[in-house]
Amino acid sequence: MTQNAQSNRLRYVIVGAGMAGMLAGIKLLQRGVTNFAIYEKADRIGGTWRENTYPGLTCDVPSHSYTYSFEPYPDWTCLMPSGAEIQEYFEKVRVKYGLDDYLHFKKEITTCEYVEGKWCIQTACGHKDYADIVIAATGVLHHPRIPEIEGMDSFNGAIFHSARWDHSVPPDGRRIAVIGTGSTGVQIVSALSKIAAQLTHFQRTPQWIMPVENRPFTNEEKAAFHSDPEILKRMQNDPELEANIERFSAAITDPESDAMKQIDELVLNNLEQSVKDPELREKLRPDYKPACKRLIYSPDFYEAVQRPNVEVVVEGVDRIEPEGIRSCDGQLHEFDVIVLATGFRADMFVRPAQVKGRGGVSLDDVWGDSPQAYMAIMIPDFPNFFMLNGPGGPVGNFSLIEIAEHQWNYVEQLIRLVEGGDCREVCVTSEAFEQFERDRIAAAKHTIFATGCDSWYLDARGIPATWPWTRQRFKQEMAAPKPEALELN
Ligand code: NAP
């Protein structure tokens, strides 16, 4: 049999049509594999860029690095593109690579069970599929964390989560509250401070802010990106940016490193020099190490919170009343709109889909509230089930596209074993999975994420749930699976 015939003998199901699911589809097609389906719960591709449409949404990874390596994009308008521009990029990629024939929208996978050597997949609307190989590309941050605040239902105005933006509510000239100071809250405050009549930022924990420039590309630059593929490639693989990423990677794995001291200095100077009012400066000063929470890059947050129509409230949210928010000091702040920029549940991954592996073992039982996966990809007893951007991956301040591409390289080598007839099923051994997790936890406890702040990086046990080693090590691990870690049947 030819390679194509061997590959198409197998059926592949991809869960999710975001950046990683699209990547998997494209990579299969590039190898001549056509016997696959991409199931998506929503009505469009795009994942996080489809779901988040809040004012000010931008990517803090430079545009030319936030592209598939095989699909550079000369049309980026600026260094850090808006969410809408990124969504447009993915839509163009969808068309160019002919993914429409494989996309199934409004088909949320509810169960995925391994029965007699096949994955039986069922969607909420009753559709069934049977796959040899499942790629779970469901993303990390897609289940909004709605805080439990007393009186939330009593509010007379509009109230919504940042990832469920209500565009029927015009923010111009309104009195708006933003609860939350993560990357999202910071971007929303920066954008709305320019148009709201009054904007109140409820900050439970201050954040360190890394200054960054976001400038539009000039017409000359854009013309050069179009006319010279080498220039575009250089933008994609900018050596200066590469060096910065390496320094950042070194810093988060070694909080005492010189690289981390440089970050400390940059964010401290930014606070000291940008915020004039000493009282406001102290409100904004974190008491934990920079990058312990995901580091926020912003060109204009400090400028935004110093505008006369902006107030930062640190007294805490006591309850919500029909007219607004009562802070813990007893003061009532009146609003027309309340935005919950309160983050996401980072422990869900492919769930709430019920995934059951060999012998009916369920992912919920294996994971509980602390999901884990060998190399962020595989779980024992879940054969031929591979995750892209699964638990324990390098999720902080890196281009997740690059991460997913490395993971795909690894997954593809596993898939080839099945396609080539070396085995019917492949998964990680229990020993390798457990040893990996022990090593990962031991290393995670020495990362910057474990230096005493709370963040979505921490699992329910308070242990960082991220890749704890350098980016270089991740790339090395992804280059080739270790045969001794694999169980082939
Ligand atoms: P987040 O980082 O988890 O931040 C949530 C914020 O809400 C925190 O400030 C948290 O305060 C606050 N909060 C939660 N519950 C609260 C409550 N009951 N009362 C008051 N405050 C409450 O979430 P996010 O900002 O949505 O960002 C999540 C991740 O999305 C980012 O870290 C990043 O990975 C990604 N993202 C990326 C970009 C980008 O440009 N690439 C942009 C946006 C988001 P505490 O700190 O006190 O818990």
XYZ file of C-alpha atoms and ligand atoms in Angstrom:
537
model
C 0.000 0.000 0.000
C 1.162 3.561 -0.643
C 1.592 5.893 2.311
C -1.638 7.724 1.397
C -3.611 4.515 1.187
C -2.227 3.386 4.535
C -3.067 6.727 6.133
C -6.555 6.872 4.706
C -7.301 3.375 5.955
C -7.455 5.076 9.334
C -10.073 7.550 10.489
C -8.949 10.660 12.375
C -11.119 12.958 14.480
C -9.927 16.378 15.546
C -11.759 18.039 18.428
C -11.871 21.821 18.083
C -11.355 24.203 15.165
C -9.127 26.736 16.841
C -5.513 27.383 15.950
C -4.327 23.886 16.978
C -7.222 21.924 15.427
C -6.747 23.751 12.147
C -3.031 23.002 12.322
C -3.763 19.285 12.728
C -6.153 19.340 9.773
C -3.678 21.146 7.536
C -0.845 18.820 8.508
C -2.981 15.752 7.729
C -3.964 17.185 4.359
C -0.349 18.000 3.533
C 0.401 14.280 3.907
C -2.475 13.289 1.669
C -4.735 12.225 4.538
C -8.350 13.037 3.809
C -10.224 10.588 6.048
C -10.759 12.983 8.921
C -13.276 15.359 10.496
C -12.845 18.429 12.642
C -15.702 18.830 15.119
C -16.337 22.303 16.498
C -18.956 23.275 19.078
C -19.339 26.815 17.672
C -20.394 27.982 14.218
C -16.973 29.247 13.095
C -13.285 28.487 13.385
C -10.975 30.583 15.546
C -11.121 29.285 19.120
C -10.060 31.953 21.558
C -10.026 34.589 18.792
C -13.617 33.764 17.926
C -14.801 33.797 21.533
C -12.994 36.923 22.698
C -14.162 40.099 21.002
C -13.749 42.590 23.842
C -12.613 46.172 23.137
C -8.820 46.403 23.165
C -8.263 42.686 22.451
C -4.742 42.325 21.092
C -2.146 39.589 21.069
C 0.927 40.373 23.125
C 3.026 38.053 20.966
C 4.335 39.961 17.908
C 2.177 39.429 14.841
C 4.766 37.851 12.554
C 5.636 35.298 15.231
C 1.973 34.601 15.884
C 1.552 32.852 12.517
C 1.920 29.278 11.365
C 5.562 28.766 10.349
C 4.382 27.560 6.930
C 1.967 30.438 6.385
C 3.646 33.811 6.913
C 1.317 36.784 6.569
C 2.431 39.988 4.858
C -0.811 41.787 5.710
C -0.317 42.276 9.467
C -0.972 45.951 10.097
C 0.997 46.322 13.314
C 3.455 44.743 15.705
C 0.763 43.405 18.036
C -2.397 42.689 16.093
C -5.993 42.997 17.210
C -8.075 39.899 17.885
C -10.190 40.679 14.808
C -7.093 40.738 12.609
C -5.947 37.379 13.976
C -9.396 35.897 13.369
C -9.173 37.189 9.776
C -5.774 35.481 9.373
C -7.216 32.142 10.503
C -10.245 32.529 8.214
C -7.910 33.094 5.253
C -5.856 30.033 6.239
C -9.066 27.972 6.485
C -9.959 28.898 2.903
C -6.449 28.561 1.474
C -5.948 25.057 2.884
C -9.425 23.846 1.944
C -10.500 22.940 5.475
C -14.205 23.523 4.822
C -14.742 19.993 3.538
C -13.638 18.624 6.905
C -15.163 21.125 9.329
C -18.345 20.226 11.206
C -19.722 23.209 13.066
C -22.230 23.224 15.937
C -21.174 19.692 16.752
C -19.983 19.636 20.315
C -18.437 16.326 21.255
C -20.032 15.077 24.450
C -18.590 11.556 24.677
C -15.489 9.933 23.341
C -15.127 6.280 24.328
C -12.507 3.713 23.400
C -14.369 0.517 22.577
C -12.814 -2.498 20.889
C -9.912 -0.588 19.410
C -11.877 2.392 18.116
C -12.809 5.755 19.542
C -16.575 6.154 19.434
C -17.409 9.831 19.293
C -20.810 11.283 19.893
C -21.936 14.895 19.593
C -24.602 16.782 21.542
C -26.907 16.583 18.510
C -26.602 12.783 18.322
C -24.100 12.536 15.457
C -21.704 9.557 15.743
C -18.253 8.957 14.331
C -15.669 6.213 14.860
C -12.003 7.082 14.842
C -8.690 5.276 15.079
C -6.914 8.430 16.133
C -8.245 11.388 18.145
C -6.521 14.765 18.304
C -7.925 16.851 21.170
C -7.209 20.451 20.249
C -9.691 22.067 22.597
C -7.539 24.895 23.953
C -6.745 25.845 27.509
C -8.778 28.936 28.380
C -12.313 28.604 27.084
C -14.538 28.101 30.102
C -15.233 31.532 31.639
C -14.762 31.736 35.397
C -17.848 33.558 36.630
C -17.269 34.771 40.181
C -19.853 34.129 42.844
C -20.702 37.637 43.930
C -23.794 38.201 46.038
C -26.563 40.081 44.251
C -25.194 39.586 40.734
C -28.686 38.873 39.357
C -30.106 42.037 40.891
C -28.056 44.444 38.766
C -30.218 46.780 36.646
C -27.578 47.348 33.957
C -25.674 45.000 31.666
C -23.297 42.482 33.174
C -21.205 39.997 31.193
C -17.919 38.079 31.120
C -15.085 39.399 28.958
C -15.296 36.322 26.703
C -19.053 36.802 26.213
C -18.933 40.464 25.239
C -22.383 41.956 24.687
C -21.954 44.147 21.609
C -25.528 45.368 21.870
C -24.376 47.540 24.787
C -22.475 50.576 23.493
C -19.740 51.473 26.012
C -19.326 55.078 24.869
C -20.273 57.596 27.511
C -21.299 54.919 30.022
C -20.303 54.298 33.632
C -18.418 51.021 33.469
C -16.904 48.692 36.065
C -14.177 46.235 35.118
C -13.526 43.485 37.680
C -10.176 41.748 37.171
C -6.591 42.741 36.412
C -5.301 39.919 34.209
C -4.128 40.428 30.620
C -7.787 40.769 29.652
C -8.831 43.325 32.294
C -5.759 45.433 31.552
C -6.532 45.539 27.820
C -10.204 46.352 28.408
C -9.404 49.154 30.862
C -6.857 50.602 28.421
C -9.408 50.633 25.597
C -12.529 51.731 27.488
C -10.779 54.489 29.445
C -10.759 56.462 26.183
C -14.527 56.309 25.651
C -16.302 55.624 28.950
C -17.788 58.487 30.941
C -16.503 56.817 34.109
C -14.443 53.669 34.363
C -13.791 51.942 37.675
C -11.237 49.185 37.791
C -11.780 46.739 40.665
C -8.342 45.335 41.333
C -8.042 42.453 43.766
C -4.333 41.877 43.151
C -2.080 44.359 41.320
C -0.013 43.193 38.355
C 3.488 43.935 37.162
C 3.296 45.569 33.750
C 6.010 45.135 31.133
C 6.209 48.163 28.818
C 5.931 47.330 25.158
C 5.613 49.232 21.933
C 2.784 48.481 19.552
C 3.347 50.408 16.356
C 1.700 50.116 12.952
C 3.863 48.861 10.107
C 4.620 51.584 7.556
C 3.438 51.262 3.967
C 7.062 50.660 2.934
C 7.380 47.805 5.422
C 4.139 46.216 4.287
C 5.185 46.516 0.622
C 8.481 44.816 1.497
C 6.656 41.955 3.305
C 4.671 41.413 0.105
C 7.515 41.649 -2.359
C 10.317 39.865 -0.520
C 9.623 36.491 1.116
C 13.040 36.613 2.784
C 12.110 39.769 4.689
C 8.864 38.125 5.793
C 10.745 35.043 6.936
C 13.180 37.200 8.886
C 10.243 38.916 10.608
C 8.831 35.517 11.522
C 12.128 34.324 12.940
C 13.393 37.625 14.296
C 16.680 36.774 16.094
C 16.197 39.566 18.620
C 12.779 38.249 19.557
C 14.140 34.686 19.705
C 16.840 35.864 22.136
C 14.197 37.613 24.261
C 12.078 34.473 24.401
C 15.097 32.416 25.431
C 15.934 34.936 28.170
C 12.331 34.835 29.373
C 12.349 31.049 29.336
C 15.565 31.053 31.399
C 14.069 33.559 33.824
C 10.882 31.655 34.607
C 12.762 28.431 35.230
C 15.327 30.159 37.463
C 13.847 32.985 39.546
C 17.312 33.975 40.776
C 18.789 34.310 37.285
C 20.187 37.518 35.795
C 17.475 37.265 33.164
C 14.848 37.518 35.910
C 16.683 40.439 37.530
C 16.423 42.277 34.206
C 12.675 41.670 34.119
C 12.382 42.882 37.733
C 14.179 46.080 36.831
C 12.128 46.765 33.707
C 8.732 46.380 35.352
C 9.770 48.268 38.490
C 11.078 51.196 36.431
C 7.889 51.138 34.409
C 5.801 51.518 37.569
C 8.044 54.138 39.174
C 8.396 56.266 36.079
C 4.941 55.963 34.573
C 2.653 56.512 37.561
C 2.945 60.043 38.928
C 0.553 59.996 41.902
C 2.305 58.196 44.804
C -0.993 56.939 46.263
C -2.059 55.376 42.958
C 1.468 54.002 42.458
C 1.244 52.125 45.764
C -2.180 50.734 44.858
C -0.652 49.367 41.654
C 2.473 47.913 43.273
C 2.403 44.097 43.509
C 3.957 42.367 46.522
C 5.086 39.272 44.616
C 7.753 38.596 41.987
C 7.246 39.706 38.378
C 6.159 36.857 36.039
C 4.812 34.839 39.002
C 1.431 35.516 37.434
C 1.489 35.572 33.635
C 3.440 38.719 32.837
C 1.332 41.458 31.323
C 2.648 43.429 28.379
C 0.937 46.765 27.883
C 1.843 49.954 26.068
C -0.846 52.055 27.727
C -2.330 50.611 30.942
C -0.593 53.049 33.294
C -1.613 55.936 31.039
C -5.207 54.648 31.106
C -5.517 54.415 34.894
C -4.219 57.988 35.244
C -6.993 59.448 33.104
C -9.376 61.700 35.076
C -12.386 59.471 34.288
C -10.671 56.347 35.697
C -10.583 55.133 39.290
C -8.785 52.094 40.685
C -10.670 50.529 43.590
C -8.722 48.121 45.781
C -11.186 47.770 48.648
C -12.684 44.589 47.179
C -16.130 43.769 45.840
C -18.582 43.117 48.659
C -21.755 42.665 46.594
C -23.641 43.780 43.536
C -26.807 45.838 43.970
C -29.362 47.055 41.421
C -27.456 50.353 40.953
C -23.899 49.053 40.977
C -21.154 47.556 43.135
C -20.837 47.941 46.903
C -17.144 47.737 47.793
C -15.965 46.268 51.091
C -15.516 49.741 52.611
C -19.302 50.208 52.324
C -19.236 52.601 49.361
C -21.751 52.167 46.522
C -20.279 52.708 43.036
C -23.028 53.233 40.461
C -22.688 51.719 36.978
C -24.473 51.086 33.685
C -22.217 48.163 32.746
C -20.197 45.620 34.738
C -17.518 43.608 32.932
C -16.276 40.407 34.560
C -12.674 40.083 33.375
C -12.296 37.282 35.880
C -10.476 34.710 33.778
C -11.099 31.100 32.896
C -11.146 27.611 34.360
C -7.783 26.294 33.246
C -8.427 22.706 34.392
C -10.975 21.662 31.779
C -9.131 20.980 28.482
C -11.263 18.505 26.492
C -13.814 18.298 29.301
C -16.775 18.509 29.940
C -16.761 15.879 27.173
C -16.837 12.453 28.834
C -13.679 10.740 27.637
C -13.269 7.072 28.498
C -10.176 5.085 27.674
C -9.312 1.402 27.808
C -11.457 -0.605 30.235
C -13.857 2.326 30.648
C -11.388 4.420 32.677
C -12.631 7.996 32.613
C -10.548 11.119 32.150
C -12.429 12.741 35.032
C -11.256 9.960 37.347
C -7.672 10.079 36.105
C -7.466 13.860 36.308
C -9.810 14.983 39.058
C -9.083 18.687 39.432
C -5.373 18.377 38.531
C -5.109 17.399 34.859
C -1.824 15.938 33.695
C -0.400 14.414 30.547
C 2.931 12.989 29.495
C 4.700 15.752 27.535
C 1.331 17.582 27.683
C 0.179 15.118 24.996
C -0.554 11.556 26.214
C -2.254 9.681 29.056
C -1.850 5.941 29.787
C -4.858 3.815 28.833
C -6.012 6.468 26.364
C -4.430 4.943 23.243
C -4.203 6.952 20.024
C -5.570 9.952 21.927
C -3.262 12.943 21.600
C -3.650 16.438 22.954
C -2.289 19.648 21.478
C -1.663 22.255 24.190
C -2.711 19.741 26.812
C -1.972 19.974 30.563
C 1.580 20.756 31.647
C 2.581 22.475 28.394
C 4.513 25.722 27.971
C 1.541 28.085 28.121
C 3.102 31.246 29.496
C 4.010 34.271 27.350
C 4.992 32.129 24.335
C 3.433 31.787 20.891
C 1.061 28.859 21.351
C 1.187 28.372 17.589
C 4.866 27.517 17.795
C 4.202 25.217 20.759
C 1.411 23.415 18.886
C 3.618 22.958 15.815
C 6.321 21.287 17.904
C 3.694 19.078 19.523
C 2.289 18.152 16.141
C 5.764 17.088 15.022
C 5.833 14.709 17.994
C 2.262 13.455 17.508
C 2.836 12.851 13.822
C 5.657 10.442 14.635
C 3.297 8.469 16.877
C 0.571 8.439 14.259
C 3.021 7.136 11.669
C 3.626 4.073 13.840
C -0.050 3.193 13.546
C -0.293 4.178 9.895
C 2.774 2.132 9.043
C 1.397 -0.958 10.750
C 4.025 -1.075 13.526
C 1.099 -1.251 15.942
C -2.658 -0.741 16.172
C -2.446 1.521 19.189
C 0.125 3.691 20.875
C 0.117 5.423 24.228
C 2.459 6.339 27.040
C 3.285 3.681 29.626
C 2.052 4.250 33.185
C 5.672 4.215 34.409
C 6.784 6.923 31.981
C 3.680 9.007 32.724
C 4.216 8.808 36.485
C 7.957 9.451 36.302
C 7.378 12.420 34.003
C 4.822 13.886 36.387
C 7.116 13.391 39.409
C 9.967 15.145 37.591
C 7.651 17.863 36.306
C 6.282 18.620 39.774
C 9.759 18.660 41.336
C 10.943 21.157 38.720
C 7.713 23.180 38.797
C 8.223 23.939 42.473
C 11.381 25.865 41.570
C 9.861 28.002 38.828
C 8.836 31.616 39.156
C 5.172 30.497 39.184
C 5.704 28.871 42.593
C 7.100 31.945 44.312
C 4.049 32.849 46.308
C 1.317 34.378 44.141
C -2.012 32.914 43.072
C -2.682 32.447 39.370
C -4.388 30.239 36.811
C -1.023 28.500 36.334
C -1.512 26.707 39.657
C -3.489 23.483 39.895
C -5.896 22.667 42.710
C -2.927 21.558 44.851
C -1.176 24.892 44.326
C 1.464 23.333 42.058
C 2.282 25.092 38.766
C 0.551 23.097 36.036
C 2.921 24.289 33.325
C 6.044 23.097 31.560
C 8.728 23.748 34.198
C 11.822 23.453 32.032
C 13.299 25.637 29.320
C 11.846 26.173 25.882
C 14.956 24.523 24.427
C 14.248 21.365 26.421
C 10.680 21.391 25.170
C 11.900 21.585 21.575
C 14.358 18.738 22.174
C 11.667 16.543 23.738
C 9.302 17.258 20.855
C 11.914 16.324 18.242
C 11.384 12.573 18.775
C 9.349 10.429 21.189
C 11.414 8.225 23.509
C 10.669 4.612 22.480
C 10.970 3.347 26.076
C 8.102 5.653 27.147
C 5.695 4.136 24.633
C 3.385 1.181 24.832
C 2.687 -0.247 21.390
C 0.033 -2.892 20.900
P -6.682 35.965 34.657
O -5.285 36.241 34.284
O -7.003 34.707 35.333
O -7.166 37.202 35.531
C -8.399 37.201 36.206
C -8.499 38.446 37.038
O -9.766 38.470 37.682
C -7.455 38.534 38.141
O -7.056 39.859 38.288
C -8.229 38.040 39.368
O -7.736 38.543 40.586
C -9.575 38.659 39.070
N -10.675 38.008 39.765
C -11.108 36.736 39.611
N -12.169 36.512 40.413
C -12.404 37.663 41.085
C -13.352 38.058 42.051
N -14.281 37.205 42.514
N -13.287 39.314 42.525
C -12.353 40.174 42.079
N -11.423 39.869 41.166
C -11.456 38.624 40.670
O -7.657 36.038 33.369
P -7.509 36.856 32.006
O -7.120 38.249 32.263
O -8.732 36.606 31.229
O -6.269 36.189 31.323
C -6.177 34.789 31.223
C -5.103 34.445 30.246
O -5.589 34.635 28.917
C -3.872 35.284 30.286
O -3.022 35.010 31.354
C -3.291 34.937 28.946
O -2.682 33.674 28.964
C -4.519 34.896 28.080
N -4.678 36.212 27.432
C -3.730 36.557 26.541
C -3.798 37.781 25.945
C -2.726 38.133 24.967
O -2.559 39.286 24.655
N -1.963 37.161 24.464
C -4.838 38.667 26.232
C -5.793 38.274 27.152
C -5.702 37.047 27.747
P -6.572 37.765 41.393
O -5.300 38.047 40.636
O -6.607 38.352 42.731
O -6.941 36.309 41.373
